[in-house]
Structures are given as C-alpha cells and as structure tokens.
Amino acid sequence: MRVTPQRLLIEEALRRIGRHATAEEVRRAVADRLPHATAPTVYATLELLAELGRVRKVRAGRGPLLFDPRVDRHAHFVCSSCGAVFDLPAQAPAEIVDPAPALAAARAAGHHPEAAEVVVEGRCARCVQAPR
Ligand SMILES: [Zn+2]
Ligand SMILES: [Zn+2]
C-alpha cells in the first residue's frame, strides 16, 4: 500500500487534533497544507486509514461519523445533550469493551457482522453540572 504525502498529512492532522473529529474538522486542519483537498477526498482518505488500522471510525449517537486517532479498543460515552464524545477510561475491564459476544450473537442469527463497539449514551458530567 503506497503511502502518499496527502495521506500522511491527513493522518498527522487527526493526531494533532488529538480527539474524535469529523472529516470536515480534519479537512479544515489540513486546509493550509492541502488547499485543494475536498471534503469527499479527506473523507475517503480517512476511510482508507481506518481500513489500514491507522485510525478508528466511531459512530456515536446521531452525529456525523467521527474518526478517532486512538486505535486501541476502548468504549465511548456520547452526550445526548451537547453531543460531546468521550473515551471511557482505558483501564475499563476488557470484558466491558470486548465486542466478541455481540459479534458471535449476530453471526449465530445468520448475519455477517463487521464491527461492534460499546457506546454509552446519556448526559456528560459537564451538562449534568450546568444544565442548559
Ligand atoms: Zn454534554
Ligand atoms: Zn475514542
């Protein structure tokens, strides 16, 4: 798999952002160095990086697809009030974030599962403290 400078710049940008980001946020972060990169190009590059295991895709709540610079297995918390996405502590017991049983159940039902992840929804600590 050829590593293009554009791909490297996009991966770097997500790491610089350092948290879950939309393709549009990444596009804005590379706009000065890749002025001609369109949103679909950046999106496709991030999808490819996810396939290569360099970044992770996170479908959280009703918001747009997010890209995560952290590729180790971890669960997410999505705030239903402000939409913020948090990593749950890395030291969460493995069985909490292990999607294997869910994947096995899907397979047993005759489906062809590709991915599963733990997303906890609710109001984040910030919103609980300062309700809007
Ligand atoms: Zn919140
Ligand atoms: Zn994450």
mmCIF file of N, CA and C and ligand atoms in Angstrom:
data_model
loop_
_atom_site.group_PDB
_atom_site.id
_atom_site.type_symbol
_atom_site.label_atom_id
_atom_site.label_comp_id
_atom_site.label_asym_id
_atom_site.label_seq_id
_atom_site.Cartn_x
_atom_site.Cartn_y
_atom_site.Cartn_z
ATOM 1 N N MET A 1 0.856 -1.202 0.000
ATOM 2 C CA MET A 1 0.000 0.000 0.000
ATOM 3 C C MET A 1 0.884 1.241 0.000
ATOM 4 N N ARG A 2 0.737 2.076 -1.006
ATOM 5 C CA ARG A 2 1.566 3.264 -1.127
ATOM 6 C C ARG A 2 1.118 4.329 -0.126
ATOM 7 N N VAL A 3 2.086 4.917 0.511
ATOM 8 C CA VAL A 3 1.779 5.997 1.448
ATOM 9 C C VAL A 3 2.022 7.329 0.751
ATOM 10 N N THR A 4 0.960 8.034 0.467
ATOM 11 C CA THR A 4 1.095 9.312 -0.215
ATOM 12 C C THR A 4 1.290 10.421 0.814
ATOM 13 N N PRO A 5 1.957 11.499 0.404
ATOM 14 C CA PRO A 5 2.139 12.630 1.331
ATOM 15 C C PRO A 5 0.798 13.143 1.840
ATOM 16 N N GLN A 6 -0.209 13.131 0.951
ATOM 17 C CA GLN A 6 -1.526 13.628 1.359
ATOM 18 C C GLN A 6 -2.099 12.780 2.493
ATOM 19 N N ARG A 7 -1.928 11.453 2.348
ATOM 20 C CA ARG A 7 -2.447 10.561 3.384
ATOM 21 C C ARG A 7 -1.742 10.817 4.713
ATOM 22 N N LEU A 8 -0.414 11.008 4.634
ATOM 23 C CA LEU A 8 0.351 11.279 5.851
ATOM 24 C C LEU A 8 -0.110 12.572 6.515
ATOM 25 N N LEU A 9 -0.327 13.605 5.694
ATOM 26 C CA LEU A 9 -0.745 14.891 6.245
ATOM 27 C C LEU A 9 -2.096 14.778 6.938
ATOM 28 N N ILE A 10 -2.993 13.998 6.334
ATOM 29 C CA ILE A 10 -4.338 13.852 6.901
ATOM 30 C C ILE A 10 -4.276 13.065 8.215
ATOM 31 N N GLU A 11 -3.442 12.007 8.224
ATOM 32 C CA GLU A 11 -3.300 11.246 9.465
ATOM 33 C C GLU A 11 -2.677 12.117 10.561
ATOM 34 N N GLU A 12 -1.653 12.878 10.180
ATOM 35 C CA GLU A 12 -0.997 13.782 11.126
ATOM 36 C C GLU A 12 -1.978 14.787 11.707
ATOM 37 N N ALA A 13 -2.847 15.311 10.832
ATOM 38 C CA ALA A 13 -3.800 16.333 11.267
ATOM 39 C C ALA A 13 -4.736 15.760 12.329
ATOM 40 N N LEU A 14 -5.196 14.530 12.109
ATOM 41 C CA LEU A 14 -6.096 13.920 13.096
ATOM 42 C C LEU A 14 -5.355 13.715 14.418
ATOM 43 N N ARG A 15 -4.081 13.311 14.338
ATOM 44 C CA ARG A 15 -3.317 13.125 15.577
ATOM 45 C C ARG A 15 -3.087 14.451 16.286
ATOM 46 N N ARG A 16 -2.894 15.518 15.498
ATOM 47 C CA ARG A 16 -2.707 16.835 16.101
ATOM 48 C C ARG A 16 -3.993 17.288 16.794
ATOM 49 N N ILE A 17 -5.139 17.027 16.154
ATOM 50 C CA ILE A 17 -6.416 17.379 16.783
ATOM 51 C C ILE A 17 -6.530 16.599 18.089
ATOM 52 N N GLY A 18 -6.092 15.338 18.068
ATOM 53 C CA GLY A 18 -5.932 14.576 19.299
ATOM 54 C C GLY A 18 -7.210 14.068 19.940
ATOM 55 N N ARG A 19 -8.311 14.127 19.213
ATOM 56 C CA ARG A 19 -9.560 13.604 19.759
ATOM 57 C C ARG A 19 -10.438 13.191 18.586
ATOM 58 N N HIS A 20 -11.655 12.753 18.891
ATOM 59 C CA HIS A 20 -12.574 12.343 17.839
ATOM 60 C C HIS A 20 -12.936 13.551 16.992
ATOM 61 N N ALA A 21 -12.785 13.412 15.693
ATOM 62 C CA ALA A 21 -13.038 14.557 14.820
ATOM 63 C C ALA A 21 -13.807 14.100 13.589
ATOM 64 N N THR A 22 -14.597 15.019 13.046
ATOM 65 C CA THR A 22 -15.300 14.734 11.804
ATOM 66 C C THR A 22 -14.332 14.946 10.636
ATOM 67 N N ALA A 23 -14.687 14.386 9.469
ATOM 68 C CA ALA A 23 -13.858 14.579 8.278
ATOM 69 C C ALA A 23 -13.722 16.065 7.974
ATOM 70 N N GLU A 24 -14.786 16.821 8.220
ATOM 71 C CA GLU A 24 -14.762 18.261 7.954
ATOM 72 C C GLU A 24 -13.758 18.984 8.878
ATOM 73 N N GLU A 25 -13.707 18.572 10.136
ATOM 74 C CA GLU A 25 -12.727 19.176 11.051
ATOM 75 C C GLU A 25 -11.304 18.879 10.589
ATOM 76 N N VAL A 26 -11.100 17.634 10.114
ATOM 77 C CA VAL A 26 -9.768 17.268 9.625
ATOM 78 C C VAL A 26 -9.446 18.067 8.362
ATOM 79 N N ARG A 27 -10.453 18.234 7.488
ATOM 80 C CA ARG A 27 -10.220 18.995 6.258
ATOM 81 C C ARG A 27 -9.788 20.431 6.600
ATOM 82 N N ARG A 28 -10.463 21.028 7.578
ATOM 83 C CA ARG A 28 -10.098 22.394 7.962
ATOM 84 C C ARG A 28 -8.682 22.436 8.527
ATOM 85 N N ALA A 29 -8.305 21.360 9.267
ATOM 86 C CA ALA A 29 -6.974 21.337 9.884
ATOM 87 C C ALA A 29 -5.857 21.199 8.850
ATOM 88 N N VAL A 30 -6.163 20.640 7.671
ATOM 89 C CA VAL A 30 -5.118 20.492 6.648
ATOM 90 C C VAL A 30 -5.277 21.507 5.516
ATOM 91 N N ALA A 31 -6.244 22.392 5.641
ATOM 92 C CA ALA A 31 -6.578 23.300 4.538
ATOM 93 C C ALA A 31 -5.389 24.159 4.116
ATOM 94 N N ASP A 32 -4.521 24.543 5.080
ATOM 95 C CA ASP A 32 -3.386 25.384 4.696
ATOM 96 C C ASP A 32 -2.347 24.590 3.907
ATOM 97 N N ARG A 33 -2.203 23.299 4.207
ATOM 98 C CA ARG A 33 -1.184 22.498 3.514
ATOM 99 C C ARG A 33 -1.746 21.746 2.316
ATOM 100 N N LEU A 34 -3.038 21.459 2.335
ATOM 101 C CA LEU A 34 -3.690 20.771 1.211
ATOM 102 C C LEU A 34 -4.888 21.609 0.761
ATOM 103 N N PRO A 35 -4.618 22.770 0.188
ATOM 104 C CA PRO A 35 -5.735 23.682 -0.125
ATOM 105 C C PRO A 35 -6.730 23.096 -1.131
ATOM 106 N N HIS A 36 -6.297 22.092 -1.908
ATOM 107 C CA HIS A 36 -7.201 21.564 -2.931
ATOM 108 C C HIS A 36 -7.926 20.300 -2.485
ATOM 109 N N ALA A 37 -7.652 19.833 -1.277
ATOM 110 C CA ALA A 37 -8.318 18.618 -0.797
ATOM 111 C C ALA A 37 -9.782 18.930 -0.494
ATOM 112 N N THR A 38 -10.672 18.230 -1.178
ATOM 113 C CA THR A 38 -12.098 18.452 -0.955
ATOM 114 C C THR A 38 -12.571 17.579 0.201
ATOM 115 N N ALA A 39 -13.758 17.889 0.718
ATOM 116 C CA ALA A 39 -14.311 17.100 1.814
ATOM 117 C C ALA A 39 -14.420 15.613 1.446
ATOM 118 N N PRO A 40 -14.922 15.258 0.232
ATOM 119 C CA PRO A 40 -15.002 13.833 -0.107
ATOM 120 C C PRO A 40 -13.628 13.149 -0.164
ATOM 121 N N THR A 41 -12.603 13.890 -0.607
ATOM 122 C CA THR A 41 -11.249 13.322 -0.661
ATOM 123 C C THR A 41 -10.740 13.021 0.743
ATOM 124 N N VAL A 42 -10.928 13.993 1.642
ATOM 125 C CA VAL A 42 -10.458 13.808 3.012
ATOM 126 C C VAL A 42 -11.223 12.654 3.662
ATOM 127 N N TYR A 43 -12.534 12.607 3.406
ATOM 128 C CA TYR A 43 -13.356 11.529 3.959
ATOM 129 C C TYR A 43 -12.856 10.172 3.461
ATOM 130 N N ALA A 44 -12.625 10.071 2.152
ATOM 131 C CA ALA A 44 -12.180 8.797 1.572
ATOM 132 C C ALA A 44 -10.818 8.397 2.129
ATOM 133 N N THR A 45 -9.947 9.382 2.337
ATOM 134 C CA THR A 45 -8.623 9.092 2.888
ATOM 135 C C THR A 45 -8.744 8.577 4.317
ATOM 136 N N LEU A 46 -9.621 9.203 5.107
ATOM 137 C CA LEU A 46 -9.812 8.758 6.491
ATOM 138 C C LEU A 46 -10.405 7.344 6.521
ATOM 139 N N GLU A 47 -11.332 7.069 5.592
ATOM 140 C CA GLU A 47 -11.910 5.715 5.487
ATOM 141 C C GLU A 47 -10.803 4.702 5.203
ATOM 142 N N LEU A 48 -9.899 5.071 4.300
ATOM 143 C CA LEU A 48 -8.794 4.191 3.938
ATOM 144 C C LEU A 48 -7.867 3.982 5.134
ATOM 145 N N LEU A 49 -7.561 5.064 5.846
ATOM 146 C CA LEU A 49 -6.711 4.952 7.039
ATOM 147 C C LEU A 49 -7.361 4.035 8.076
ATOM 148 N N ALA A 50 -8.691 4.092 8.160
ATOM 149 C CA ALA A 50 -9.408 3.220 9.094
ATOM 150 C C ALA A 50 -9.278 1.759 8.652
ATOM 151 N N GLU A 51 -9.386 1.527 7.328
ATOM 152 C CA GLU A 51 -9.225 0.161 6.812
ATOM 153 C C GLU A 51 -7.827 -0.367 7.100
ATOM 154 N N LEU A 52 -6.857 0.536 7.052
ATOM 155 C CA LEU A 52 -5.467 0.146 7.299
ATOM 156 C C LEU A 52 -5.174 0.014 8.791
ATOM 157 N N GLY A 53 -6.159 0.360 9.626
ATOM 158 C CA GLY A 53 -5.967 0.250 11.064
ATOM 159 C C GLY A 53 -5.165 1.396 11.664
ATOM 160 N N ARG A 54 -5.009 2.493 10.905
ATOM 161 C CA ARG A 54 -4.228 3.633 11.399
ATOM 162 C C ARG A 54 -5.090 4.567 12.241
ATOM 163 N N VAL A 55 -6.387 4.601 11.984
ATOM 164 C CA VAL A 55 -7.327 5.384 12.781
ATOM 165 C C VAL A 55 -8.570 4.503 12.978
ATOM 166 N N ARG A 56 -9.480 4.973 13.803
ATOM 167 C CA ARG A 56 -10.690 4.194 14.053
ATOM 168 C C ARG A 56 -11.915 5.009 13.706
ATOM 169 N N LYS A 57 -12.948 4.350 13.185
ATOM 170 C CA LYS A 57 -14.207 5.046 12.938
ATOM 171 C C LYS A 57 -15.095 4.889 14.170
ATOM 172 N N VAL A 58 -15.779 5.940 14.532
ATOM 173 C CA VAL A 58 -16.691 5.883 15.670
ATOM 174 C C VAL A 58 -18.047 6.409 15.226
ATOM 175 N N ARG A 59 -19.049 5.568 15.304
ATOM 176 C CA ARG A 59 -20.416 6.019 15.054
ATOM 177 C C ARG A 59 -21.043 6.267 16.404
ATOM 178 N N ALA A 60 -21.197 7.530 16.718
ATOM 179 C CA ALA A 60 -21.679 7.864 18.051
ATOM 180 C C ALA A 60 -22.948 8.685 17.944
ATOM 181 N N GLY A 61 -24.015 8.140 18.493
ATOM 182 C CA GLY A 61 -25.264 8.878 18.508
ATOM 183 C C GLY A 61 -25.743 9.220 17.112
ATOM 184 N N ARG A 62 -26.371 10.388 16.987
ATOM 185 C CA ARG A 62 -26.958 10.776 15.706
ATOM 186 C C ARG A 62 -26.051 11.701 14.917
ATOM 187 N N GLY A 63 -24.899 12.015 15.481
ATOM 188 C CA GLY A 63 -23.994 12.944 14.816
ATOM 189 C C GLY A 63 -23.297 12.306 13.620
ATOM 190 N N PRO A 64 -22.444 13.088 12.959
ATOM 191 C CA PRO A 64 -21.711 12.542 11.809
ATOM 192 C C PRO A 64 -20.673 11.523 12.273
ATOM 193 N N LEU A 65 -20.216 10.715 11.326
ATOM 194 C CA LEU A 65 -19.179 9.734 11.618
ATOM 195 C C LEU A 65 -17.928 10.454 12.114
ATOM 196 N N LEU A 66 -17.344 9.902 13.177
ATOM 197 C CA LEU A 66 -16.142 10.511 13.737
ATOM 198 C C LEU A 66 -14.937 9.613 13.474
ATOM 199 N N PHE A 67 -13.778 10.242 13.400
ATOM 200 C CA PHE A 67 -12.535 9.489 13.263
ATOM 201 C C PHE A 67 -11.719 9.689 14.529
ATOM 202 N N ASP A 68 -11.161 8.592 15.016
ATOM 203 C CA ASP A 68 -10.513 8.547 16.318
ATOM 204 C C ASP A 68 -9.035 8.223 16.119
ATOM 205 N N PRO A 69 -8.128 9.111 16.594
ATOM 206 C CA PRO A 69 -6.707 8.797 16.438
ATOM 207 C C PRO A 69 -6.266 7.631 17.330
ATOM 208 N N ARG A 70 -7.103 7.283 18.316
ATOM 209 C CA ARG A 70 -6.754 6.173 19.215
ATOM 210 C C ARG A 70 -7.292 4.876 18.631
ATOM 211 N N VAL A 71 -6.425 3.915 18.334
ATOM 212 C CA VAL A 71 -6.905 2.695 17.682
ATOM 213 C C VAL A 71 -7.045 1.524 18.641
ATOM 214 N N ASP A 72 -6.541 1.660 19.875
ATOM 215 C CA ASP A 72 -6.732 0.551 20.808
ATOM 216 C C ASP A 72 -8.211 0.469 21.174
ATOM 217 N N ARG A 73 -8.649 -0.715 21.555
ATOM 218 C CA ARG A 73 -10.059 -0.917 21.832
ATOM 219 C C ARG A 73 -10.474 -0.153 23.080
ATOM 220 N N HIS A 74 -11.466 0.714 22.922
ATOM 221 C CA HIS A 74 -11.977 1.431 24.084
ATOM 222 C C HIS A 74 -13.429 1.812 23.816
ATOM 223 N N ALA A 75 -14.157 2.014 24.895
ATOM 224 C CA ALA A 75 -15.567 2.354 24.774
ATOM 225 C C ALA A 75 -15.731 3.868 24.762
ATOM 226 N N HIS A 76 -16.881 4.338 24.256
ATOM 227 C CA HIS A 76 -17.145 5.762 24.168
ATOM 228 C C HIS A 76 -18.393 6.152 24.942
ATOM 229 N N PHE A 77 -18.396 7.384 25.408
ATOM 230 C CA PHE A 77 -19.580 7.966 26.014
ATOM 231 C C PHE A 77 -20.006 9.135 25.141
ATOM 232 N N VAL A 78 -21.285 9.147 24.749
ATOM 233 C CA VAL A 78 -21.802 10.220 23.905
ATOM 234 C C VAL A 78 -22.850 10.991 24.695
ATOM 235 N N CYS A 79 -22.674 12.309 24.749
ATOM 236 C CA CYS A 79 -23.627 13.136 25.486
ATOM 237 C C CYS A 79 -24.829 13.438 24.600
ATOM 238 N N SER A 80 -26.006 13.107 25.096
ATOM 239 C CA SER A 80 -27.222 13.338 24.316
ATOM 240 C C SER A 80 -27.633 14.803 24.363
ATOM 241 N N SER A 81 -26.990 15.575 25.235
ATOM 242 C CA SER A 81 -27.343 16.984 25.362
ATOM 243 C C SER A 81 -26.430 17.870 24.508
ATOM 244 N N CYS A 82 -25.102 17.744 24.676
ATOM 245 C CA CYS A 82 -24.190 18.623 23.930
ATOM 246 C C CYS A 82 -23.516 17.910 22.766
ATOM 247 N N GLY A 83 -23.661 16.599 22.684
ATOM 248 C CA GLY A 83 -23.084 15.866 21.558
ATOM 249 C C GLY A 83 -21.619 15.519 21.710
ATOM 250 N N ALA A 84 -21.002 15.892 22.830
ATOM 251 C CA ALA A 84 -19.579 15.595 23.020
ATOM 252 C C ALA A 84 -19.360 14.085 23.111
ATOM 253 N N VAL A 85 -18.200 13.645 22.644
ATOM 254 C CA VAL A 85 -17.845 12.223 22.682
ATOM 255 C C VAL A 85 -16.592 12.073 23.538
ATOM 256 N N PHE A 86 -16.661 11.203 24.524
ATOM 257 C CA PHE A 86 -15.519 10.981 25.409
ATOM 258 C C PHE A 86 -15.059 9.544 25.304
ATOM 259 N N ASP A 87 -13.742 9.338 25.496
ATOM 260 C CA ASP A 87 -13.233 7.982 25.679
ATOM 261 C C ASP A 87 -13.545 7.579 27.110
ATOM 262 N N LEU A 88 -14.008 6.364 27.292
ATOM 263 C CA LEU A 88 -14.142 5.878 28.660
ATOM 264 C C LEU A 88 -12.752 5.434 29.093
ATOM 265 N N PRO A 89 -12.479 5.451 30.389
ATOM 266 C CA PRO A 89 -11.110 5.191 30.843
ATOM 267 C C PRO A 89 -10.533 3.914 30.231
ATOM 268 N N ALA A 90 -9.255 4.035 29.846
ATOM 269 C CA ALA A 90 -8.574 2.934 29.181
ATOM 270 C C ALA A 90 -8.518 1.702 30.071
ATOM 271 N N GLN A 91 -8.559 1.917 31.383
ATOM 272 C CA GLN A 91 -8.406 0.778 32.281
ATOM 273 C C GLN A 91 -9.737 0.060 32.536
ATOM 274 N N ALA A 92 -10.785 0.423 31.755
ATOM 275 C CA ALA A 92 -12.052 -0.308 31.880
ATOM 276 C C ALA A 92 -11.778 -1.786 31.628
ATOM 277 N N PRO A 93 -12.389 -2.670 32.405
ATOM 278 C CA PRO A 93 -12.134 -4.104 32.236
ATOM 279 C C PRO A 93 -12.386 -4.542 30.794
ATOM 280 N N ALA A 94 -11.543 -5.440 30.314
ATOM 281 C CA ALA A 94 -11.602 -5.858 28.911
ATOM 282 C C ALA A 94 -12.991 -6.349 28.518
ATOM 283 N N GLU A 95 -13.694 -7.049 29.438
ATOM 284 C CA GLU A 95 -14.982 -7.629 29.050
ATOM 285 C C GLU A 95 -16.026 -6.543 28.762
ATOM 286 N N ILE A 96 -15.803 -5.341 29.286
ATOM 287 C CA ILE A 96 -16.751 -4.259 29.024
ATOM 288 C C ILE A 96 -16.656 -3.802 27.572
ATOM 289 N N VAL A 97 -15.430 -3.735 27.057
ATOM 290 C CA VAL A 97 -15.268 -3.208 25.709
ATOM 291 C C VAL A 97 -15.087 -4.298 24.664
ATOM 292 N N ASP A 98 -15.146 -5.563 25.082
ATOM 293 C CA ASP A 98 -14.955 -6.652 24.137
ATOM 294 C C ASP A 98 -16.245 -6.919 23.378
ATOM 295 N N PRO A 99 -16.265 -6.662 22.062
ATOM 296 C CA PRO A 99 -17.498 -6.852 21.300
ATOM 297 C C PRO A 99 -17.706 -8.296 20.846
ATOM 298 N N ALA A 100 -16.804 -9.207 21.209
ATOM 299 C CA ALA A 100 -16.872 -10.575 20.685
ATOM 300 C C ALA A 100 -18.228 -11.252 20.924
ATOM 301 N N PRO A 101 -18.801 -11.167 22.135
ATOM 302 C CA PRO A 101 -20.102 -11.830 22.337
ATOM 303 C C PRO A 101 -21.201 -11.264 21.439
ATOM 304 N N ALA A 102 -21.198 -9.956 21.231
ATOM 305 C CA ALA A 102 -22.209 -9.344 20.367
ATOM 306 C C ALA A 102 -22.015 -9.794 18.924
ATOM 307 N N LEU A 103 -20.753 -9.859 18.504
ATOM 308 C CA LEU A 103 -20.472 -10.314 17.143
ATOM 309 C C LEU A 103 -20.893 -11.767 16.976
ATOM 310 N N ALA A 104 -20.622 -12.594 17.996
ATOM 311 C CA ALA A 104 -20.978 -14.011 17.939
ATOM 312 C C ALA A 104 -22.491 -14.174 17.850
ATOM 313 N N ALA A 105 -23.219 -13.357 18.621
ATOM 314 C CA ALA A 105 -24.681 -13.425 18.597
ATOM 315 C C ALA A 105 -25.220 -13.045 17.224
ATOM 316 N N ALA A 106 -24.616 -12.025 16.621
ATOM 317 C CA ALA A 106 -25.050 -11.590 15.291
ATOM 318 C C ALA A 106 -24.786 -12.694 14.269
ATOM 319 N N ARG A 107 -23.631 -13.333 14.399
ATOM 320 C CA ARG A 107 -23.261 -14.419 13.489
ATOM 321 C C ARG A 107 -24.227 -15.588 13.651
ATOM 322 N N ALA A 108 -24.566 -15.891 14.909
ATOM 323 C CA ALA A 108 -25.462 -17.012 15.198
ATOM 324 C C ALA A 108 -26.841 -16.769 14.593
ATOM 325 N N ALA A 109 -27.207 -15.483 14.451
ATOM 326 C CA ALA A 109 -28.513 -15.149 13.884
ATOM 327 C C ALA A 109 -28.453 -15.132 12.352
ATOM 328 N N GLY A 110 -27.294 -15.469 11.805
ATOM 329 C CA GLY A 110 -27.193 -15.560 10.359
ATOM 330 C C GLY A 110 -26.732 -14.283 9.687
ATOM 331 N N HIS A 111 -26.413 -13.257 10.492
ATOM 332 C CA HIS A 111 -25.928 -12.007 9.908
ATOM 333 C C HIS A 111 -24.431 -12.120 9.619
ATOM 334 N N HIS A 112 -23.928 -11.127 8.926
ATOM 335 C CA HIS A 112 -22.486 -11.090 8.673
ATOM 336 C C HIS A 112 -21.919 -9.839 9.341
ATOM 337 N N PRO A 113 -21.643 -9.911 10.634
ATOM 338 C CA PRO A 113 -21.187 -8.718 11.351
ATOM 339 C C PRO A 113 -19.789 -8.304 10.906
ATOM 340 N N GLU A 114 -19.570 -6.999 10.869
ATOM 341 C CA GLU A 114 -18.242 -6.487 10.522
ATOM 342 C C GLU A 114 -17.591 -5.776 11.688
ATOM 343 N N ALA A 115 -18.403 -5.154 12.519
ATOM 344 C CA ALA A 115 -17.830 -4.409 13.630
ATOM 345 C C ALA A 115 -18.880 -4.222 14.711
ATOM 346 N N ALA A 116 -18.416 -4.055 15.925
ATOM 347 C CA ALA A 116 -19.311 -3.736 17.033
ATOM 348 C C ALA A 116 -18.513 -2.912 18.015
ATOM 349 N N GLU A 117 -19.177 -2.010 18.661
ATOM 350 C CA GLU A 117 -18.464 -1.265 19.682
ATOM 351 C C GLU A 117 -19.420 -0.792 20.761
ATOM 352 N N VAL A 118 -18.848 -0.513 21.905
ATOM 353 C CA VAL A 118 -19.650 -0.092 23.039
ATOM 354 C C VAL A 118 -19.754 1.429 23.037
ATOM 355 N N VAL A 119 -20.995 1.928 22.944
ATOM 356 C CA VAL A 119 -21.242 3.360 23.042
ATOM 357 C C VAL A 119 -22.256 3.571 24.163
ATOM 358 N N VAL A 120 -21.850 4.294 25.178
ATOM 359 C CA VAL A 120 -22.732 4.592 26.299
ATOM 360 C C VAL A 120 -23.317 5.981 26.059
ATOM 361 N N GLU A 121 -24.638 6.114 26.182
ATOM 362 C CA GLU A 121 -25.273 7.411 25.950
ATOM 363 C C GLU A 121 -25.825 7.988 27.235
ATOM 364 N N GLY A 122 -25.937 9.280 27.283
ATOM 365 C CA GLY A 122 -26.509 9.944 28.446
ATOM 366 C C GLY A 122 -26.041 11.385 28.469
ATOM 367 N N ARG A 123 -26.129 12.018 29.639
ATOM 368 C CA ARG A 123 -25.662 13.396 29.749
ATOM 369 C C ARG A 123 -24.266 13.401 30.360
ATOM 370 N N CYS A 124 -23.369 14.159 29.771
ATOM 371 C CA CYS A 124 -21.988 14.173 30.240
ATOM 372 C C CYS A 124 -21.870 14.934 31.557
ATOM 373 N N ALA A 125 -20.744 14.755 32.217
ATOM 374 C CA ALA A 125 -20.528 15.369 33.532
ATOM 375 C C ALA A 125 -20.720 16.884 33.470
ATOM 376 N N ARG A 126 -20.233 17.503 32.364
ATOM 377 C CA ARG A 126 -20.342 18.947 32.211
ATOM 378 C C ARG A 126 -21.808 19.385 32.146
ATOM 379 N N CYS A 127 -22.600 18.650 31.352
ATOM 380 C CA CYS A 127 -24.016 19.016 31.193
ATOM 381 C C CYS A 127 -24.814 18.761 32.469
ATOM 382 N N VAL A 128 -24.436 17.731 33.215
ATOM 383 C CA VAL A 128 -25.137 17.456 34.469
ATOM 384 C C VAL A 128 -24.895 18.596 35.449
ATOM 385 N N GLN A 129 -23.654 19.141 35.440
ATOM 386 C CA GLN A 129 -23.312 20.214 36.363
ATOM 387 C C GLN A 129 -23.932 21.541 35.965
ATOM 388 N N ALA A 130 -23.991 21.787 34.655
ATOM 389 C CA ALA A 130 -24.503 23.071 34.176
ATOM 390 C C ALA A 130 -25.587 22.833 33.149
ATOM 391 N N PRO A 131 -26.786 22.433 33.609
ATOM 392 C CA PRO A 131 -27.857 22.131 32.649
ATOM 393 C C PRO A 131 -28.235 23.367 31.844
ATOM 394 N N ARG A 132 -28.488 23.142 30.540
ATOM 395 C CA ARG A 132 -28.842 24.281 29.684
ATOM 396 C C ARG A 132 -30.340 24.457 29.630
HETATM 397 ZN ZN ZN B 1 -22.780 17.221 27.447
HETATM 398 ZN ZN ZN B 2 -12.104 7.204 21.275
#
